[in-house]
XYZ file of N, CA and C in Angstrom:
690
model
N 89.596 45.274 168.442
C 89.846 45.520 169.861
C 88.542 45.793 170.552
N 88.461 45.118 171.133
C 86.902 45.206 172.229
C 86.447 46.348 172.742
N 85.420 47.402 172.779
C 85.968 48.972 173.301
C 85.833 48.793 175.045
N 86.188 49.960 175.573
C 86.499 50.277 176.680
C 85.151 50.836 177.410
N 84.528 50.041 178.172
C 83.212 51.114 178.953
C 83.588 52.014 179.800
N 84.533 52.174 180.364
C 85.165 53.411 180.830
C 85.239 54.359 180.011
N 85.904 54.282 179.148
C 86.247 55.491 178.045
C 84.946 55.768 177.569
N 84.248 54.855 176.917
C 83.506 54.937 176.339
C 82.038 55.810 176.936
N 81.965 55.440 178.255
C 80.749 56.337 179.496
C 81.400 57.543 179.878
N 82.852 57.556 179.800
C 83.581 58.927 179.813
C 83.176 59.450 178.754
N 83.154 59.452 177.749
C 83.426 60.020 176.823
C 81.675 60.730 176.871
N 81.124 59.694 176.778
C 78.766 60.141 177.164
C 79.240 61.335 177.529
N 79.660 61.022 179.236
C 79.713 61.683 179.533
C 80.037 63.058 179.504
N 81.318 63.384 179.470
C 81.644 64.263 178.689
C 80.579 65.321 177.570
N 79.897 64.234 176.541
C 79.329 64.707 175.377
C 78.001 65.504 176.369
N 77.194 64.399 177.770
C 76.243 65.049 178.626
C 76.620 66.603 178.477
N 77.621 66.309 179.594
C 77.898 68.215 179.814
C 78.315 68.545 178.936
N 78.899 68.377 178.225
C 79.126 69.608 176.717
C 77.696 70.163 176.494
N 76.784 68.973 176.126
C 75.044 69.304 175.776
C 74.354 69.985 176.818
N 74.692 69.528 177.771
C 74.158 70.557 178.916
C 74.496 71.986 179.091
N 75.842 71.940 179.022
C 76.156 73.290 178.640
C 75.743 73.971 177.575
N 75.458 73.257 176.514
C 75.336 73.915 175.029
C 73.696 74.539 175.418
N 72.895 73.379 175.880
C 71.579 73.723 176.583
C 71.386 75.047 177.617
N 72.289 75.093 178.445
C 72.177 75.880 179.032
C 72.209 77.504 178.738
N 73.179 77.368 177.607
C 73.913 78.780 176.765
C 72.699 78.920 175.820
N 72.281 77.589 175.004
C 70.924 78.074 174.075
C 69.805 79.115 175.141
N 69.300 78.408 176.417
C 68.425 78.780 177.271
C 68.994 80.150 177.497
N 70.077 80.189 178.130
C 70.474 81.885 178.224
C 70.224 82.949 176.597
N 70.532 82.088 175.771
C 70.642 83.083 174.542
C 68.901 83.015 174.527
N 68.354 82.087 174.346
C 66.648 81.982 174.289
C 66.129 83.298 175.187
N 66.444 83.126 176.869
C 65.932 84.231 177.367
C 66.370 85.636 177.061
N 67.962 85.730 176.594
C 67.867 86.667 175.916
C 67.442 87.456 174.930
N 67.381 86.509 174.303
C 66.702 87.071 172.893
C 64.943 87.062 173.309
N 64.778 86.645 174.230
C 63.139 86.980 174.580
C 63.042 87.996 175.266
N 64.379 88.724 176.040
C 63.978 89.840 176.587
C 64.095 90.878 175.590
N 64.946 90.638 174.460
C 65.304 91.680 173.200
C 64.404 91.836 172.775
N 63.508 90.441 172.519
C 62.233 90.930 171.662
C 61.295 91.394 172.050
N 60.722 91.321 173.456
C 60.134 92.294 174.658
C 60.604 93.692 174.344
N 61.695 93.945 174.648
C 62.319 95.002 174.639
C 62.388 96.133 172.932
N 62.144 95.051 171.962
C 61.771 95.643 170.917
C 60.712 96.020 170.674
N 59.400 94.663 170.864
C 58.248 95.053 171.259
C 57.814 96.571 171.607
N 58.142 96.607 172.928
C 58.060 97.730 173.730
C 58.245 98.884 172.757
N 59.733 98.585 172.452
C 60.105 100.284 171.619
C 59.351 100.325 170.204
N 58.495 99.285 169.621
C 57.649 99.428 168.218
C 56.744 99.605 169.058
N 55.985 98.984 169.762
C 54.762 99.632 170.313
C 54.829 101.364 170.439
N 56.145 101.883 171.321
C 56.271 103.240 171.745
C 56.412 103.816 170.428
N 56.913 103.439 169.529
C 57.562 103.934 167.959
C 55.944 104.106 167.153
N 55.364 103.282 167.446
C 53.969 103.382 166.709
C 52.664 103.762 167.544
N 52.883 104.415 168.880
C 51.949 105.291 169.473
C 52.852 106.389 169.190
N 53.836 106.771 168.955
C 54.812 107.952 168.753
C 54.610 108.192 167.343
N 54.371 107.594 166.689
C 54.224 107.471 164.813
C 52.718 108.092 164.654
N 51.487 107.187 165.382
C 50.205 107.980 165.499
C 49.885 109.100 166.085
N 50.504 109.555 166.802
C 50.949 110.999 167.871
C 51.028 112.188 167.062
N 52.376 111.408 165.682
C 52.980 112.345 164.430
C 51.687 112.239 163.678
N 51.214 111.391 163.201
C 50.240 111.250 161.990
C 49.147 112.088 162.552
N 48.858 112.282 164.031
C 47.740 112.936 164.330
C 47.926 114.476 164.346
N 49.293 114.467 164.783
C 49.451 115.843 164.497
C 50.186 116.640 163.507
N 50.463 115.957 162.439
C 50.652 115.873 160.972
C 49.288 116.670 160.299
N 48.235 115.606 160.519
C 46.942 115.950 160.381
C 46.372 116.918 160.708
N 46.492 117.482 162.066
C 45.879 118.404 162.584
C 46.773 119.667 161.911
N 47.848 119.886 161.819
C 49.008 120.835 161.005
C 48.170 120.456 159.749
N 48.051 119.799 158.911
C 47.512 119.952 157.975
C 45.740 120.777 157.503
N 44.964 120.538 158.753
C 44.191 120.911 159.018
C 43.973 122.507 159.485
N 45.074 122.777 160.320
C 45.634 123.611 160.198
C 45.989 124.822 159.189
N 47.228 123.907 157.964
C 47.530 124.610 157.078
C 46.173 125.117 155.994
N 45.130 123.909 155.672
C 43.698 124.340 154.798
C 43.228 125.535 155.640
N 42.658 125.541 157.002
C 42.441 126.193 157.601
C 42.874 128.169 156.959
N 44.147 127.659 157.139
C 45.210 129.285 157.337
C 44.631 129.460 155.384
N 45.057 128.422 154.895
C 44.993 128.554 153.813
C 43.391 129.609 153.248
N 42.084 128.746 153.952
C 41.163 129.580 153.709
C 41.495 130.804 153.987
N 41.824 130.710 154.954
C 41.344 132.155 155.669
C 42.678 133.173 154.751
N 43.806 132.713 154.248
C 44.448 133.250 153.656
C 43.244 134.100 152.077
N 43.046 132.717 151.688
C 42.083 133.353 150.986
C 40.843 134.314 150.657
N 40.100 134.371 151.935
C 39.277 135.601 152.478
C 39.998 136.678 152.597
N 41.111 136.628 153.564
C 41.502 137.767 153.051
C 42.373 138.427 152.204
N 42.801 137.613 151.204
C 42.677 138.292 149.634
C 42.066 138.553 149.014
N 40.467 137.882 149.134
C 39.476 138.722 148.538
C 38.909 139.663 149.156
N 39.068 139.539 150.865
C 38.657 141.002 151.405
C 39.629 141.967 151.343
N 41.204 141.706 150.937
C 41.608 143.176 150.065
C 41.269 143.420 149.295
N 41.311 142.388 148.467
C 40.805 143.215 146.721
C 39.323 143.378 146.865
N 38.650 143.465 147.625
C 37.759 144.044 147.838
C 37.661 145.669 148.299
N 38.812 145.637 149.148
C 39.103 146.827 149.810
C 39.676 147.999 148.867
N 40.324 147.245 148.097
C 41.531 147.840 147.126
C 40.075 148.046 145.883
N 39.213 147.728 145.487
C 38.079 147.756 144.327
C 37.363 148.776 145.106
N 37.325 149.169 146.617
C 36.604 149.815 147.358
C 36.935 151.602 146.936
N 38.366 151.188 147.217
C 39.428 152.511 147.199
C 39.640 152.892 145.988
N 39.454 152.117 145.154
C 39.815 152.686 143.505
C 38.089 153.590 143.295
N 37.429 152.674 143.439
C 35.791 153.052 143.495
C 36.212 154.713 144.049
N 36.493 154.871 145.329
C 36.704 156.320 146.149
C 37.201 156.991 145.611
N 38.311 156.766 144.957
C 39.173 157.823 144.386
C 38.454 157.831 142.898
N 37.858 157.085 142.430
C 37.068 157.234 141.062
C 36.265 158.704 141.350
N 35.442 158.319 141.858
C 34.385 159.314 142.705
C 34.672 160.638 142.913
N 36.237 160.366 143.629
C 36.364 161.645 144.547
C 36.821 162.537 143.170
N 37.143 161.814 142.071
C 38.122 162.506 140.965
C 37.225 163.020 140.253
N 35.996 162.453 139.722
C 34.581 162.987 139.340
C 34.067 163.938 139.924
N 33.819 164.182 141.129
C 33.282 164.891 141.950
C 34.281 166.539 141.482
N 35.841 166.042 141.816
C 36.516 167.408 141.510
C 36.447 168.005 140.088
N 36.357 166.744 139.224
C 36.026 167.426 137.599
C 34.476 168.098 137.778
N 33.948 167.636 138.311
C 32.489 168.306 138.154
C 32.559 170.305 139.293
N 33.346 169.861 140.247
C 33.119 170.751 140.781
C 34.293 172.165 139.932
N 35.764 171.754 139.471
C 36.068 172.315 138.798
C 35.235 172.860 137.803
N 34.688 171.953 136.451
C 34.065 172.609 135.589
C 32.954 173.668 136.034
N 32.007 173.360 137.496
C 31.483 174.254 137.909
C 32.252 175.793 138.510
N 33.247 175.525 138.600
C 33.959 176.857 138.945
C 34.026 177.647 137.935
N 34.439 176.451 136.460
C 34.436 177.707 135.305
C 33.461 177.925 135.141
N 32.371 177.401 135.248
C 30.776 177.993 134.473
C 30.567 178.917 135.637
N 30.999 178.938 137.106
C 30.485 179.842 137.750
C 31.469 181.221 137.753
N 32.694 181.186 137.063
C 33.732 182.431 136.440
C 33.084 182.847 135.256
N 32.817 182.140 134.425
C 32.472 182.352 133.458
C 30.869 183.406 133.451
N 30.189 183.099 134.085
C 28.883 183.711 134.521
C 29.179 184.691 134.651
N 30.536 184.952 136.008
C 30.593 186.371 137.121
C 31.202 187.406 135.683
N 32.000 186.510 134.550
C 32.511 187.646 133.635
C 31.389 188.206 132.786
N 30.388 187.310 132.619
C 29.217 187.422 131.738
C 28.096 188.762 132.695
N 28.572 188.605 134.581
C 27.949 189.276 134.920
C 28.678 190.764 134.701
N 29.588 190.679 134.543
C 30.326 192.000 134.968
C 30.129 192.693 133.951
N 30.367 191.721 132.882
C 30.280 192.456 131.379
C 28.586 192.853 131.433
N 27.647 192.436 131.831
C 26.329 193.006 131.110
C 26.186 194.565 132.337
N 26.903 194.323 133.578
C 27.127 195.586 134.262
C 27.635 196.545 133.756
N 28.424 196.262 133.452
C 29.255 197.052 132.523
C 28.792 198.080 131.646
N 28.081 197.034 130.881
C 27.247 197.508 129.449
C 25.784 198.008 129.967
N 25.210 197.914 131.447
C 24.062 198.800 131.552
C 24.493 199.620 132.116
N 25.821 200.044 132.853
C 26.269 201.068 133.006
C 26.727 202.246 132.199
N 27.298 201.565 130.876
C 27.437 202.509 129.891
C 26.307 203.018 129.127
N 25.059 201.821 129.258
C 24.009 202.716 128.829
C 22.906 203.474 129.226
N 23.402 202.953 130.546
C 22.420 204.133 131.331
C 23.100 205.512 131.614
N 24.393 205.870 131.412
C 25.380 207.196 130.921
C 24.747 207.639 129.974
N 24.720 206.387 128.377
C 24.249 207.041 127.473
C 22.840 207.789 127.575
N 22.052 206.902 128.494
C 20.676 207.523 128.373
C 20.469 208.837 129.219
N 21.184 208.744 130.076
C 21.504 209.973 130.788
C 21.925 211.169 130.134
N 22.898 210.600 129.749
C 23.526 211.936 128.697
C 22.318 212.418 127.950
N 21.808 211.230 127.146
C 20.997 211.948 126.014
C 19.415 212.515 126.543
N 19.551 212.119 127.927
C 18.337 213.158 128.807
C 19.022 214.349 129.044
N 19.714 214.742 129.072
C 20.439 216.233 129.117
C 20.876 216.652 128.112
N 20.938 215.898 126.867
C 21.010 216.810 125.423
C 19.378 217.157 125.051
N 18.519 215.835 125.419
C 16.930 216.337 124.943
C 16.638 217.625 126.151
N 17.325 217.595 127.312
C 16.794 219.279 127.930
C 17.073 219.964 127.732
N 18.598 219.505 126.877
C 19.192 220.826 126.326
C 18.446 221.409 125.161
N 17.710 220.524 124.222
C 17.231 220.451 123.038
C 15.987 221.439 123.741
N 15.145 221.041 124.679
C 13.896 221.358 124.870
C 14.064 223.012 125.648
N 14.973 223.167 126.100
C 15.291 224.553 126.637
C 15.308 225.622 125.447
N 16.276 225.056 124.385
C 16.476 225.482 123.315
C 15.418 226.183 122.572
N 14.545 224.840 122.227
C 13.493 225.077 121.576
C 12.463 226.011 122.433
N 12.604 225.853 123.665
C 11.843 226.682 124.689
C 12.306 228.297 123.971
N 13.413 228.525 124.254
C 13.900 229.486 124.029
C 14.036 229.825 122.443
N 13.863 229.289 121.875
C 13.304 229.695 120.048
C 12.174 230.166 119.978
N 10.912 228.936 120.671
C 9.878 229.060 120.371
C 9.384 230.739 121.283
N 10.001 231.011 121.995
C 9.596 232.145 122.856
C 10.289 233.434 122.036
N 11.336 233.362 121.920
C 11.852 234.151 120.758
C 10.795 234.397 119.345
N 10.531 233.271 118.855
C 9.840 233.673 117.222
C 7.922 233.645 118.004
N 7.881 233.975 119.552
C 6.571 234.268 120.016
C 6.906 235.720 119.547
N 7.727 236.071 120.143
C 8.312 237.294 120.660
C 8.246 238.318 119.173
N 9.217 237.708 118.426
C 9.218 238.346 116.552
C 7.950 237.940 116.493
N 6.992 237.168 116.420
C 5.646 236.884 115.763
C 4.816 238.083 116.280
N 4.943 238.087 117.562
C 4.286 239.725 118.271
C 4.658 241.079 117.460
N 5.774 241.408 117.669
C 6.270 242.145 117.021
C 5.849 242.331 115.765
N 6.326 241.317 114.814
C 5.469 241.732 113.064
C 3.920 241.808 113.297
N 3.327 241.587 114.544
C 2.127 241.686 114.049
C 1.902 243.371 114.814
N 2.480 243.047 115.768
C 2.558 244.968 115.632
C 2.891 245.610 114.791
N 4.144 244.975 114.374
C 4.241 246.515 112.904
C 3.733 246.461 111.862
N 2.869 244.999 112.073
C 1.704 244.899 110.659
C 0.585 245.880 111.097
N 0.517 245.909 112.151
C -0.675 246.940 112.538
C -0.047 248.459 112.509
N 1.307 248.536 112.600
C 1.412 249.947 112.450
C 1.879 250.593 110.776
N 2.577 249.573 110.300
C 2.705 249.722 108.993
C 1.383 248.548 107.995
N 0.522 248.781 108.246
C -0.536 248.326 107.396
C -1.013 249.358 106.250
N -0.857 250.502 106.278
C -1.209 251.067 105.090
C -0.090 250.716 103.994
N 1.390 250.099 104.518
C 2.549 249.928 103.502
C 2.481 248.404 102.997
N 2.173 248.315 102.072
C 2.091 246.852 101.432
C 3.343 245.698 101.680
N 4.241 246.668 101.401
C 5.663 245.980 101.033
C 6.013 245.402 102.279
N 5.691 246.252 103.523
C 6.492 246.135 104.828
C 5.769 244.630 105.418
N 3.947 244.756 105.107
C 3.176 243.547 105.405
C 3.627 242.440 104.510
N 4.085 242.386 103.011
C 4.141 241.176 102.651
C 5.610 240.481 103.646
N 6.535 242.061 104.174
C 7.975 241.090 104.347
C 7.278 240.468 106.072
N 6.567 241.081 106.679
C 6.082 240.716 108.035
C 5.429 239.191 107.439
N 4.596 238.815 106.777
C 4.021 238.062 106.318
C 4.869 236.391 105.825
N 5.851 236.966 105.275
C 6.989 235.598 104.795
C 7.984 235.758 106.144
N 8.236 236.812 106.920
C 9.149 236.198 108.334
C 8.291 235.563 109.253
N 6.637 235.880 109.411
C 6.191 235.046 109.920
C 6.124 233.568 109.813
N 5.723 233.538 108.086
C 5.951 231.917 107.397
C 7.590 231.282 107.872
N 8.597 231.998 107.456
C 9.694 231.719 108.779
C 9.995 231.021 109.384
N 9.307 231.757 110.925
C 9.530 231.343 111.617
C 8.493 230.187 112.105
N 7.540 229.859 111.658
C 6.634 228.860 111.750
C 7.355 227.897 110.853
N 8.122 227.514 110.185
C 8.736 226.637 109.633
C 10.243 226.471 110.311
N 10.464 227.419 110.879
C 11.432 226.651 112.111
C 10.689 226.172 113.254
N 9.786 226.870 113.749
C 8.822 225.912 115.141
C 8.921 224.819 114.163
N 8.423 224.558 112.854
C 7.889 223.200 112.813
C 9.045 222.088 112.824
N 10.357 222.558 112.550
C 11.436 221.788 112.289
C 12.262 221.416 113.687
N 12.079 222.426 114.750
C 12.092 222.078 116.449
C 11.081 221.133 116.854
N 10.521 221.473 116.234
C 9.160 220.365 116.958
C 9.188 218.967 116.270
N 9.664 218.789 114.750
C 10.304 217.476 114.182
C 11.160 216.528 114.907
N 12.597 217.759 115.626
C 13.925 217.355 116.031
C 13.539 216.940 117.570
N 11.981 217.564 117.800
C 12.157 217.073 119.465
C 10.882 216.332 119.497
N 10.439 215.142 118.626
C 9.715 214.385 118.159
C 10.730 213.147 117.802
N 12.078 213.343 117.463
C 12.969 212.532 117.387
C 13.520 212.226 118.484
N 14.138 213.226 119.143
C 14.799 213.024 120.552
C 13.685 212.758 121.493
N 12.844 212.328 121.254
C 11.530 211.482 122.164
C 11.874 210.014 121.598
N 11.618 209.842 120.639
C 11.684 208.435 120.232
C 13.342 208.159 120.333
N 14.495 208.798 120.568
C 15.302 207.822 120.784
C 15.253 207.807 122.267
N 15.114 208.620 122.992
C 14.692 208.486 124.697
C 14.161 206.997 124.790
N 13.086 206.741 124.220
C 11.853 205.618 124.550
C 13.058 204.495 123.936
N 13.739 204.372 123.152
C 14.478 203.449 122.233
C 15.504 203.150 123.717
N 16.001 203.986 124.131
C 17.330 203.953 124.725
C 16.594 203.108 126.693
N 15.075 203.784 126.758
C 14.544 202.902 127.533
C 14.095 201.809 127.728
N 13.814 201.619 126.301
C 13.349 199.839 126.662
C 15.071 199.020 126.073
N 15.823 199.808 125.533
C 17.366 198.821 126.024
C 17.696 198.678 126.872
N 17.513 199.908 127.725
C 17.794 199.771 129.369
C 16.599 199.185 129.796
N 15.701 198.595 129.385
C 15.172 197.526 130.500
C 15.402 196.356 129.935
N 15.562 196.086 128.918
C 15.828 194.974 128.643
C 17.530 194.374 128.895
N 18.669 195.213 129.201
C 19.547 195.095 129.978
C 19.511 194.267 131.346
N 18.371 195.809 132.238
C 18.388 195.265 133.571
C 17.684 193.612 133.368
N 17.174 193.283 132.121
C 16.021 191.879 132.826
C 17.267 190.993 132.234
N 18.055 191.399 131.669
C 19.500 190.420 131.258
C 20.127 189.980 132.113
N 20.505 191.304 132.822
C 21.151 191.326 133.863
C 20.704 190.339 135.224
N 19.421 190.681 135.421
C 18.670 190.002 136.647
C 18.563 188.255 136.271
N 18.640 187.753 135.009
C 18.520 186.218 134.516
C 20.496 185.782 134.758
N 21.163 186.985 134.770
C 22.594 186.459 134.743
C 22.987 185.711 136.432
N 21.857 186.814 137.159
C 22.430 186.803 138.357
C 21.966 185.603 138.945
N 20.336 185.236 138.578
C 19.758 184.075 139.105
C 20.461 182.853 138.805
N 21.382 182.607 137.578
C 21.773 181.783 136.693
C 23.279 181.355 137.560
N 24.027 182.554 138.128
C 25.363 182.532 139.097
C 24.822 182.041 140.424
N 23.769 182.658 140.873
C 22.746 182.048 142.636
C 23.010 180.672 142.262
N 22.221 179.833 141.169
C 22.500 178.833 141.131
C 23.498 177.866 140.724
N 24.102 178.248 140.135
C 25.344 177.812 139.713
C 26.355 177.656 141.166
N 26.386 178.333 141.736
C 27.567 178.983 143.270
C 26.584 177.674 144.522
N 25.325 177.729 144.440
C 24.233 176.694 145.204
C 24.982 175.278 144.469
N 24.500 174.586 143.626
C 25.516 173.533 143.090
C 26.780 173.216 143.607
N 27.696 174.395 143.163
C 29.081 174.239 143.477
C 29.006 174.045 144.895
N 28.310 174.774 145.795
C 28.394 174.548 147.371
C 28.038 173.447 147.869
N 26.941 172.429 147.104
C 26.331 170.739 147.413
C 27.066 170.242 147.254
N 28.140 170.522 146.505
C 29.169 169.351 145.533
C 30.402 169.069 146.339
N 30.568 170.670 146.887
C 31.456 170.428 147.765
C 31.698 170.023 149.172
């Protein structure tokens, strides 16, 4: 059958505008999708000045965190510096009180050492006292003997002069004289002794007081110390 140029230019036709249309819808979808990709563009561009924005200030926070971090670290070593400072202080301060304690006992200890040698030159300067009033007692004594057997020595020699023609009466005048010259001599022994313990009992008592006077210089300084320390 021969074809139809009617139908057949209909039909072109037809296929024209279908293609034209199809053209036209590609072109619309084309510009669309060119404004999408503009439009994506745009938001990766903004996404990746917004991304370097983060990375910069990512960075700088990081810079940041080393930062804090040092300085975290300074000052942990400027506590434990502080804290090595304070142990140091209280080391010190604890030394200082052992030293000044033990100086309290050496400076108690002294004042008992002083009291006691007071003590003891007090009791012996009683004793020496005392025994200066037994040697006056001694020397009165003997005062009073020796004046007494002056006294009998006078006497026998008077009645040697009045009984001198009697033998018997001169030999007994003669042995009470011997006598009493052998008691002078035995007063005069006993107060030859009570001299030398006098002198004995004086140089203890000075050698006390110079005890005494080294105790006191020894507490001056000891109490001087304790007062620097504290």
């Amino acid at each position: 059958h021969p074809a139809d140029p009617a139908g057949v230019g209909g039909a072109v036709a037809d296929q024209v505008v279908q293609l034209k249309t199809e053209i036209k819808e590609l072109r619309r979808r084309l510009l669309k999708a060119d404004r999408g990709f503009l439009d994506c563009n745009k938001l990766y561009q903004q996404t990746k000045k917004d991304n370097t924005a983060l990375i910069r200030d990512v960075e700088s926070l990081g810079s940041s965190f080393e930062d804090m971090q040092e300085q975290n670290v300074r000052l942990l070593q400027t506590l434990k510096e502080k804290d090595e400072q304070h142990n140091e202080m209280l080391r010190q301060r604890t030394k200082e009180k052992n030293q000044r304690d033990i100086l309290q006992d050496e400076k108690r200890a002294l004042k008992e050492k002083l009291d006691a040698a007071e003590a003891l030159c007090k009791a012996r300067s009683e004793e020496t006292e005392k025994g200066k009033q037994e040697l006056d007692a001694q020397r009165q004594e003997i005062s009073k003997r020796a004046k007494e057997d002056e006294l009998g020595l006078q006497i026998s020699k008077e009645h040697a002069k009045v009984v001198s023609l009697r033998e018997h009466a001169a030999k007994d005048s003669k042995r009470e004289a011997e006598r009493a010259k052998a008691t002078l001599a035995e007063h005069h022994k006993d107060k030859s002794e009570s001299l030398h313990q006098v002198q004995e009992m004086k140089y203890e008592n000075n050698r006390l007081t110079e005890e005494l006077e080294r105790v006191k210089r020894n507490l001056t300084k000891a109490e001087s110390s304790a007062g620097g320390s504290g």
